[in-house]
Short mmCIF file of N, CA and C in Angstrom, two decimals:
data_model
loop_
_atom_site.label_atom_id
_atom_site.label_comp_id
_atom_site.label_asym_id
_atom_site.label_seq_id
_atom_site.Cartn_x
_atom_site.Cartn_y
_atom_site.Cartn_z
N MET R 5 100.15 75.38 117.48
CA MET R 5 100.08 76.11 116.22
C MET R 5 100.25 75.05 114.95
N SER R 6 99.76 75.01 114.00
CA SER R 6 99.83 74.02 112.82
C SER R 6 101.14 74.26 112.27
N ARG R 7 101.66 73.14 111.72
CA ARG R 7 102.77 73.19 110.80
C ARG R 7 102.36 73.76 109.61
N TRP R 8 101.00 73.78 109.15
CA TRP R 8 100.63 74.27 107.68
C TRP R 8 100.71 75.99 107.79
N GLN R 9 100.60 76.36 109.10
CA GLN R 9 100.72 77.83 109.17
C GLN R 9 101.80 78.33 108.86
N HIS R 10 102.88 77.91 108.82
CA HIS R 10 104.44 78.25 108.19
C HIS R 10 104.49 77.67 106.92
N ILE R 11 104.03 76.66 106.63
CA ILE R 11 104.21 76.10 105.39
C ILE R 11 103.59 76.70 104.14
N ILE R 12 102.21 77.00 104.07
CA ILE R 12 101.39 77.66 103.29
C ILE R 12 102.00 78.98 102.84
N PRO R 13 102.15 80.04 103.92
CA PRO R 13 102.73 81.23 103.58
C PRO R 13 104.18 81.09 102.97
N SER R 14 105.00 80.46 103.56
CA SER R 14 106.35 80.41 103.07
C SER R 14 106.52 79.58 101.53
N GLY R 15 105.53 78.84 101.31
CA GLY R 15 105.55 78.37 100.16
C GLY R 15 104.99 79.32 99.06
N LEU R 16 104.07 80.27 99.40
CA LEU R 16 103.46 81.13 98.61
C LEU R 16 104.50 82.22 98.25
N VAL R 17 105.26 82.59 99.17
CA VAL R 17 106.43 83.57 98.79
C VAL R 17 107.33 83.02 98.03
N ALA R 18 107.81 81.48 98.30
CA ALA R 18 108.77 81.11 97.41
C ALA R 18 108.58 81.02 96.08
N LEU R 19 106.99 80.64 96.12
CA LEU R 19 106.49 80.53 94.53
C LEU R 19 106.44 81.98 93.68
N ALA R 20 106.14 82.98 94.48
CA ALA R 20 106.17 84.30 93.99
C ALA R 20 107.59 84.60 93.70
N GLY R 21 108.66 84.24 94.39
CA GLY R 21 109.95 84.49 94.12
C GLY R 21 110.46 84.22 93.02
N ILE R 22 110.12 82.77 92.97
CA ILE R 22 110.62 81.96 91.98
C ILE R 22 110.07 82.63 90.38
N TRP R 23 108.91 82.81 90.43
CA TRP R 23 108.29 83.54 89.39
C TRP R 23 108.87 84.86 88.95
N ILE R 24 109.03 85.58 89.90
CA ILE R 24 109.52 86.84 89.79
C ILE R 24 111.09 86.89 89.14
N CYS R 25 111.88 85.75 89.72
CA CYS R 25 113.27 85.69 89.31
C CYS R 25 113.27 85.09 87.90
N PHE R 26 112.34 84.27 87.64
CA PHE R 26 112.01 83.78 86.16
C PHE R 26 111.81 84.84 85.18
N ILE R 27 110.79 85.86 85.60
CA ILE R 27 110.80 86.85 84.76
C ILE R 27 112.01 87.81 84.44
N SER R 28 112.80 87.92 85.67
CA SER R 28 113.90 88.89 85.62
C SER R 28 115.00 88.09 84.68
N TYR R 29 115.02 86.78 84.64
CA TYR R 29 116.27 86.04 83.76
C TYR R 29 115.80 86.08 82.46
N THR R 30 114.50 86.14 82.01
CA THR R 30 113.99 86.09 80.74
C THR R 30 113.75 87.30 79.98
N GLN R 31 114.09 88.57 80.59
CA GLN R 31 113.96 89.80 79.99
C GLN R 31 115.37 90.19 79.22
N GLN R 32 115.20 90.98 78.17
CA GLN R 32 116.22 91.45 77.64
C GLN R 32 116.27 93.03 77.33
N PRO R 33 117.31 93.68 77.36
CA PRO R 33 118.64 93.35 77.22
C PRO R 33 119.20 92.86 78.71
N ALA R 34 120.16 91.71 78.63
CA ALA R 34 120.36 91.17 79.85
C ALA R 34 121.13 92.21 80.93
N GLN R 35 122.01 93.25 80.11
CA GLN R 35 122.68 94.19 80.99
C GLN R 35 121.90 94.87 81.89
N ALA R 36 120.61 95.26 81.31
CA ALA R 36 119.51 96.18 81.98
C ALA R 36 119.04 95.45 83.15
N PHE R 37 119.04 94.15 83.31
CA PHE R 37 118.17 93.57 84.24
C PHE R 37 119.30 92.83 84.91
N LEU R 38 120.70 93.18 85.23
CA LEU R 38 121.62 92.60 86.15
C LEU R 38 121.03 92.96 87.45
N PHE R 39 120.80 93.98 87.99
CA PHE R 39 120.42 94.42 89.32
C PHE R 39 119.06 93.47 89.69
N PRO R 40 118.02 93.64 88.90
CA PRO R 40 116.80 92.65 89.30
C PRO R 40 117.15 91.30 89.45
N ARG R 41 118.13 90.54 88.59
CA ARG R 41 118.43 89.33 88.94
C ARG R 41 119.27 89.07 89.85
N LEU R 42 120.09 89.99 90.18
CA LEU R 42 120.72 89.64 91.57
C LEU R 42 119.94 89.48 92.79
N ILE R 43 119.07 90.64 92.85
CA ILE R 43 117.96 90.96 94.05
C ILE R 43 117.23 89.64 93.84
N SER R 44 116.67 89.17 92.91
CA SER R 44 115.73 87.95 92.73
C SER R 44 116.20 86.84 93.26
N THR R 45 117.39 86.47 92.78
CA THR R 45 118.22 85.37 93.12
C THR R 45 118.40 85.32 94.48
N VAL R 46 118.76 86.29 95.28
CA VAL R 46 119.02 86.37 96.69
C VAL R 46 117.60 86.23 97.30
N PHE R 47 116.59 86.64 96.74
CA PHE R 47 115.10 86.68 97.59
C PHE R 47 114.84 85.09 97.41
N VAL R 48 114.99 84.50 96.30
CA VAL R 48 114.60 83.43 95.88
C VAL R 48 115.50 82.07 96.90
N ALA R 49 116.64 82.45 96.94
CA ALA R 49 117.21 81.64 97.96
C ALA R 49 116.76 81.71 99.37
N LEU R 50 116.31 82.70 99.88
CA LEU R 50 116.18 83.07 101.23
C LEU R 50 114.81 82.45 101.50
N ALA R 51 113.92 82.60 100.29
CA ALA R 51 112.64 82.26 100.37
C ALA R 51 112.57 80.68 100.38
N LEU R 52 113.34 79.99 99.57
CA LEU R 52 113.55 78.63 99.56
C LEU R 52 113.97 78.21 100.83
N TRP R 53 114.90 78.87 101.26
CA TRP R 53 115.56 78.36 102.82
C TRP R 53 114.41 78.28 103.91
N THR R 54 113.56 79.48 103.73
CA THR R 54 112.37 79.38 104.97
C THR R 54 111.56 78.36 104.57
N PHE R 55 111.11 77.98 103.06
CA PHE R 55 110.08 77.03 102.89
C PHE R 55 110.63 75.61 103.28
N ALA R 56 111.92 75.52 103.23
CA ALA R 56 112.55 74.25 103.72
C ALA R 56 112.51 73.99 105.24
N LYS R 57 112.77 75.18 105.79
CA LYS R 57 112.76 74.96 107.27
C LYS R 57 111.26 74.73 107.81
N ALA R 58 110.32 75.20 107.06
CA ALA R 58 108.78 75.18 107.41
C ALA R 58 108.33 73.58 107.08
N VAL R 59 108.85 73.29 106.09
CA VAL R 59 108.32 71.73 105.57
C VAL R 59 109.14 70.66 106.70
N LEU R 60 110.36 71.10 106.85
CA LEU R 60 111.15 70.19 107.95
C LEU R 60 110.78 70.32 109.51
N GLY R 61 109.97 71.27 109.48
CA GLY R 61 109.45 71.29 110.87
C GLY R 61 110.54 72.24 111.82
N TRP R 62 111.46 73.13 111.08
CA TRP R 62 112.41 73.56 111.83
C TRP R 62 111.88 74.90 112.37
N SER R 63 110.97 75.42 111.61
CA SER R 63 110.52 76.98 111.85
C SER R 63 109.77 76.97 113.11
N ARG R 64 110.32 77.48 114.17
CA ARG R 64 109.88 77.61 115.43
C ARG R 64 109.59 79.18 115.83
N ALA R 65 109.72 80.21 115.02
CA ALA R 65 109.80 81.64 115.52
C ALA R 65 108.15 81.71 115.12
N GLY R 66 107.66 82.60 116.01
CA GLY R 66 106.36 83.40 115.97
C GLY R 66 105.16 82.31 115.67
N ASP R 67 104.09 83.03 115.64
CA ASP R 67 102.75 82.13 115.49
C ASP R 67 102.25 82.14 114.15
N GLY R 68 102.86 82.48 113.06
CA GLY R 68 102.43 82.85 111.87
C GLY R 68 101.61 84.15 111.74
N ILE R 69 100.96 84.24 110.84
CA ILE R 69 100.36 85.47 110.60
C ILE R 69 98.82 85.47 110.94
N SER R 70 98.29 86.31 111.93
CA SER R 70 97.04 86.17 112.24
C SER R 70 95.83 86.54 111.32
N ARG R 71 94.82 86.42 111.50
CA ARG R 71 93.74 87.02 110.68
C ARG R 71 93.70 88.43 110.85
N ARG R 72 93.65 89.33 111.97
CA ARG R 72 93.94 90.60 112.11
C ARG R 72 95.08 91.30 111.41
N ILE R 73 96.26 90.69 111.68
CA ILE R 73 97.22 91.07 111.03
C ILE R 73 97.30 91.13 109.42
N MET R 74 96.70 90.10 109.00
CA MET R 74 96.58 89.71 107.48
C MET R 74 95.64 90.81 107.00
N VAL R 75 94.37 91.19 107.68
CA VAL R 75 93.55 92.19 107.15
C VAL R 75 94.10 93.56 107.06
N ASN R 76 95.04 93.76 108.29
CA ASN R 76 95.97 95.13 108.16
C ASN R 76 96.96 95.12 107.05
N ILE R 77 97.36 93.94 106.54
CA ILE R 77 98.37 93.84 105.75
C ILE R 77 97.78 94.00 104.17
N LEU R 78 96.43 93.37 103.97
CA LEU R 78 95.83 93.12 102.87
C LEU R 78 95.76 94.41 101.87
N PRO R 79 95.42 95.60 102.13
CA PRO R 79 95.51 96.76 101.32
C PRO R 79 96.79 97.19 100.80
N GLY R 80 97.82 97.03 101.65
CA GLY R 80 99.15 97.48 101.11
C GLY R 80 99.67 96.28 99.92
N LEU R 81 99.20 94.96 100.44
CA LEU R 81 99.50 93.89 99.46
C LEU R 81 98.73 94.21 97.92
N ILE R 82 97.76 94.34 98.20
CA ILE R 82 96.90 94.68 96.75
C ILE R 82 97.37 95.84 96.05
N VAL R 83 97.85 96.99 96.60
CA VAL R 83 98.46 98.02 96.13
C VAL R 83 99.75 97.80 95.45
N THR R 84 100.57 97.01 96.38
CA THR R 84 101.95 96.44 95.73
C THR R 84 101.98 95.57 94.60
N LEU R 85 100.73 94.54 94.66
CA LEU R 85 100.84 93.74 93.60
C LEU R 85 100.41 94.20 92.30
N ILE R 86 99.43 95.49 92.45
CA ILE R 86 99.15 96.27 91.21
C ILE R 86 100.29 97.06 90.66
N TYR R 87 101.11 97.58 91.49
CA TYR R 87 102.31 98.13 91.21
C TYR R 87 103.21 97.04 90.45
N VAL R 88 103.48 96.25 91.14
CA VAL R 88 104.47 95.19 90.47
C VAL R 88 103.99 94.65 89.06
N PHE R 89 102.78 94.12 89.00
CA PHE R 89 102.44 93.61 87.79
C PHE R 89 101.56 94.59 86.65
N TRP R 90 101.45 95.59 87.03
CA TRP R 90 100.73 96.54 86.19
C TRP R 90 101.17 97.73 86.07
N ALA R 91 101.21 98.56 87.01
CA ALA R 91 101.60 100.11 87.07
C ALA R 91 102.94 100.45 86.77
N ALA R 92 103.82 99.66 87.12
CA ALA R 92 105.42 99.96 86.92
C ALA R 92 105.73 100.21 85.43
N LYS R 93 105.13 99.36 84.65
CA LYS R 93 105.24 99.20 83.23
C LYS R 93 104.25 100.30 82.63
N ALA R 94 103.02 100.25 82.98
CA ALA R 94 102.17 101.01 82.34
C ALA R 94 102.25 102.29 82.40
N LEU R 95 102.89 102.72 83.85
CA LEU R 95 102.87 104.23 84.00
C LEU R 95 104.41 104.66 84.12
N GLY R 96 105.35 103.89 84.03
CA GLY R 96 106.46 104.22 84.17
C GLY R 96 107.11 103.97 85.79
N PHE R 97 108.30 103.66 85.86
CA PHE R 97 108.96 103.34 87.31
C PHE R 97 108.71 104.28 88.13
N TYR R 98 109.16 105.68 87.78
CA TYR R 98 109.06 106.30 88.77
C TYR R 98 107.66 107.25 89.08
N THR R 99 106.92 107.21 88.02
CA THR R 99 105.70 107.60 88.27
C THR R 99 104.77 106.97 89.20
N ALA R 100 104.85 105.69 88.71
CA ALA R 100 104.19 104.49 89.56
C ALA R 100 104.62 104.56 90.96
N SER R 101 106.01 104.52 91.06
CA SER R 101 106.53 104.41 92.32
C SER R 101 106.05 105.49 93.35
N ALA R 102 105.91 106.87 92.93
CA ALA R 102 105.42 107.92 93.46
C ALA R 102 103.97 107.83 93.98
N ILE R 103 103.08 107.33 92.92
CA ILE R 103 101.85 107.01 93.11
C ILE R 103 101.59 105.94 94.14
N VAL R 104 102.21 104.90 93.99
CA VAL R 104 102.13 103.83 95.03
C VAL R 104 102.46 104.12 96.42
N PHE R 105 103.73 104.76 96.51
CA PHE R 105 104.25 105.00 97.62
C PHE R 105 103.33 106.07 98.41
N PHE R 106 102.75 107.05 97.81
CA PHE R 106 101.95 108.21 98.48
C PHE R 106 100.62 107.13 98.84
N ILE R 107 99.95 106.23 98.18
CA ILE R 107 98.86 105.49 98.34
C ILE R 107 99.26 104.67 99.66
N LEU R 108 100.37 103.89 99.76
CA LEU R 108 100.73 103.37 100.99
C LEU R 108 101.15 104.19 102.09
N LEU R 109 101.62 105.13 102.09
CA LEU R 109 101.96 106.23 103.13
C LEU R 109 100.56 106.52 103.56
N SER R 110 99.67 106.75 102.58
CA SER R 110 98.38 107.35 103.31
C SER R 110 97.40 106.21 103.79
N ILE R 111 97.79 105.00 103.52
CA ILE R 111 96.92 103.94 104.05
C ILE R 111 97.55 103.75 105.67
N TYR R 112 98.69 103.67 105.43
CA TYR R 112 99.38 103.18 107.12
C TYR R 112 99.96 104.36 107.79
N ASP R 113 100.00 105.51 107.31
CA ASP R 113 100.18 106.71 108.14
C ASP R 113 99.32 107.13 109.37
N PRO R 114 99.59 106.77 110.41
CA PRO R 114 98.68 107.05 111.56
C PRO R 114 98.07 108.53 111.82
N ASN R 115 98.79 109.45 111.29
CA ASN R 115 98.50 110.90 111.19
C ASN R 115 96.99 111.12 110.68
N PRO R 116 96.26 112.06 111.31
CA PRO R 116 94.78 112.03 110.75
C PRO R 116 94.41 112.48 109.33
N HIS R 117 93.60 111.70 108.76
CA HIS R 117 93.61 112.08 107.39
C HIS R 117 92.53 113.50 107.10
N SER R 118 92.02 113.95 108.06
CA SER R 118 91.30 115.15 108.09
C SER R 118 92.22 116.34 108.26
N GLU R 119 93.43 116.13 108.40
CA GLU R 119 94.23 117.47 108.52
C GLU R 119 95.07 117.59 107.35
N MET R 120 94.81 119.02 106.62
CA MET R 120 95.74 119.32 105.61
C MET R 120 97.22 119.23 105.76
N ARG R 121 97.65 119.47 107.09
CA ARG R 121 99.15 119.31 107.44
C ARG R 121 99.67 117.82 107.06
N SER R 122 98.92 116.79 107.40
CA SER R 122 99.40 115.73 107.45
C SER R 122 99.41 115.06 105.75
N TRP R 123 98.49 115.76 104.87
CA TRP R 123 98.75 115.59 103.62
C TRP R 123 99.95 116.23 102.86
N ILE R 124 100.13 117.29 103.40
CA ILE R 124 101.22 118.07 102.91
C ILE R 124 102.62 117.35 103.12
N LYS R 125 102.62 116.77 104.40
CA LYS R 125 103.63 116.03 104.88
C LYS R 125 103.95 114.74 104.00
N ARG R 126 102.86 114.26 103.80
CA ARG R 126 102.86 112.75 102.77
C ARG R 126 103.43 113.35 101.57
N ILE R 127 102.94 114.21 100.96
CA ILE R 127 103.37 114.52 99.85
C ILE R 127 104.96 115.20 99.76
N ILE R 128 105.36 115.81 100.74
CA ILE R 128 106.76 116.03 100.84
C ILE R 128 107.66 114.79 101.03
N ILE R 129 107.34 113.73 101.68
CA ILE R 129 107.83 112.59 101.95
C ILE R 129 108.04 111.87 100.89
N THR R 130 106.90 111.57 99.92
CA THR R 130 106.85 110.97 98.78
C THR R 130 107.83 111.55 97.65
N VAL R 131 107.82 112.83 97.47
CA VAL R 131 108.74 113.57 96.68
C VAL R 131 110.15 113.29 97.11
N GLY R 132 110.50 113.13 98.34
CA GLY R 132 111.89 113.01 98.88
C GLY R 132 112.28 111.51 98.47
N PHE R 133 111.10 110.46 98.75
CA PHE R 133 111.49 109.27 98.41
C PHE R 133 111.84 108.89 96.85
N VAL R 134 111.05 109.82 95.90
CA VAL R 134 111.15 109.29 94.57
C VAL R 134 112.62 109.97 94.09
N ALA R 135 112.93 110.97 94.80
CA ALA R 135 114.07 111.80 94.49
C ALA R 135 115.34 110.87 94.78
N VAL R 136 115.35 110.34 95.90
CA VAL R 136 116.10 109.34 96.56
C VAL R 136 116.30 108.13 95.59
N MET R 137 115.26 107.68 95.08
CA MET R 137 115.11 106.40 94.14
C MET R 137 115.84 106.79 92.93
N TYR R 138 115.50 107.90 92.35
CA TYR R 138 115.93 108.44 91.17
C TYR R 138 117.50 108.68 91.13
N GLY R 139 117.80 109.24 91.98
CA GLY R 139 119.35 109.16 92.43
C GLY R 139 119.96 108.05 92.47
N LEU R 140 119.45 106.92 93.36
CA LEU R 140 120.11 105.78 93.54
C LEU R 140 120.24 104.97 92.27
N PHE R 141 118.98 104.75 91.62
CA PHE R 141 118.90 104.10 90.42
C PHE R 141 119.34 104.51 89.18
N ALA R 142 119.16 105.76 88.95
CA ALA R 142 119.60 106.54 87.39
C ALA R 142 120.89 106.87 87.69
N HIS R 143 121.56 107.14 89.04
CA HIS R 143 122.78 107.94 88.83
C HIS R 143 123.92 106.93 89.64
N VAL R 144 123.48 106.46 90.50
CA VAL R 144 124.38 105.56 91.46
C VAL R 144 124.55 104.33 90.81
N LEU R 145 123.53 103.61 90.85
CA LEU R 145 123.53 102.10 90.15
C LEU R 145 123.53 102.07 88.64
N SER R 146 123.08 103.04 88.06
CA SER R 146 123.01 103.18 86.56
C SER R 146 122.20 101.92 86.05
N VAL R 147 120.80 101.63 86.58
CA VAL R 147 120.19 100.43 86.11
C VAL R 147 119.19 101.01 85.39
N PHE R 148 118.62 100.20 84.64
CA PHE R 148 117.38 100.11 83.59
C PHE R 148 116.20 100.29 84.45
N THR R 149 115.31 101.25 84.13
CA THR R 149 114.03 101.41 84.68
C THR R 149 113.13 101.38 83.52
N PRO R 150 111.64 100.80 83.72
CA PRO R 150 110.93 100.89 82.46
C PRO R 150 110.68 102.41 82.08
N LYS R 151 110.32 102.82 81.00
CA LYS R 151 110.10 103.94 80.25
C LYS R 151 109.12 104.58 80.99
N GLU R 152 109.07 106.00 81.08
CA GLU R 152 107.95 106.70 81.58
C GLU R 152 106.91 106.87 80.53
N ALA R 153 105.46 106.53 81.07
CA ALA R 153 104.41 106.66 80.10
C ALA R 153 103.97 108.19 80.09
N LEU R 154 104.01 108.67 81.37
CA LEU R 154 103.49 110.13 81.44
C LEU R 154 104.55 111.19 81.22
N PHE R 155 105.89 110.85 81.31
CA PHE R 155 107.08 112.03 81.39
C PHE R 155 108.03 111.30 80.31
N GLN R 156 108.04 111.46 79.13
CA GLN R 156 108.94 110.61 78.13
C GLN R 156 109.76 111.85 77.63
#
């Protein structure tokens, strides 16, 4: 396996992490972005460590991402990027999170898409997920989330 198969993906992840971290540190008010800054800083540190290991040739785990795995991941990656760079701000954190979680669950859930029961299960799981997210972020952590566009 080529060393570049480790360097390129880890470099892209590190660049994305640096960009997201930069954005979190340039937003105001600073108190509202304490949690994102903490998470993005840890993410960047781990991403840079992984990139350094790849460049130095210390990365010996796995065979990288195969074309088949990348094709499986790509729809979720596209949906996630839309969420991160547009939907969360345009639709609001909780609304966009519910929609994106439901889409991702529908894409990757192995249950048949032709049965009403599996759709009801996906809806119940999505509602539960958003309820936990709301409880965690709004009440336990008391962190700022983007205003809701649909439910103000």
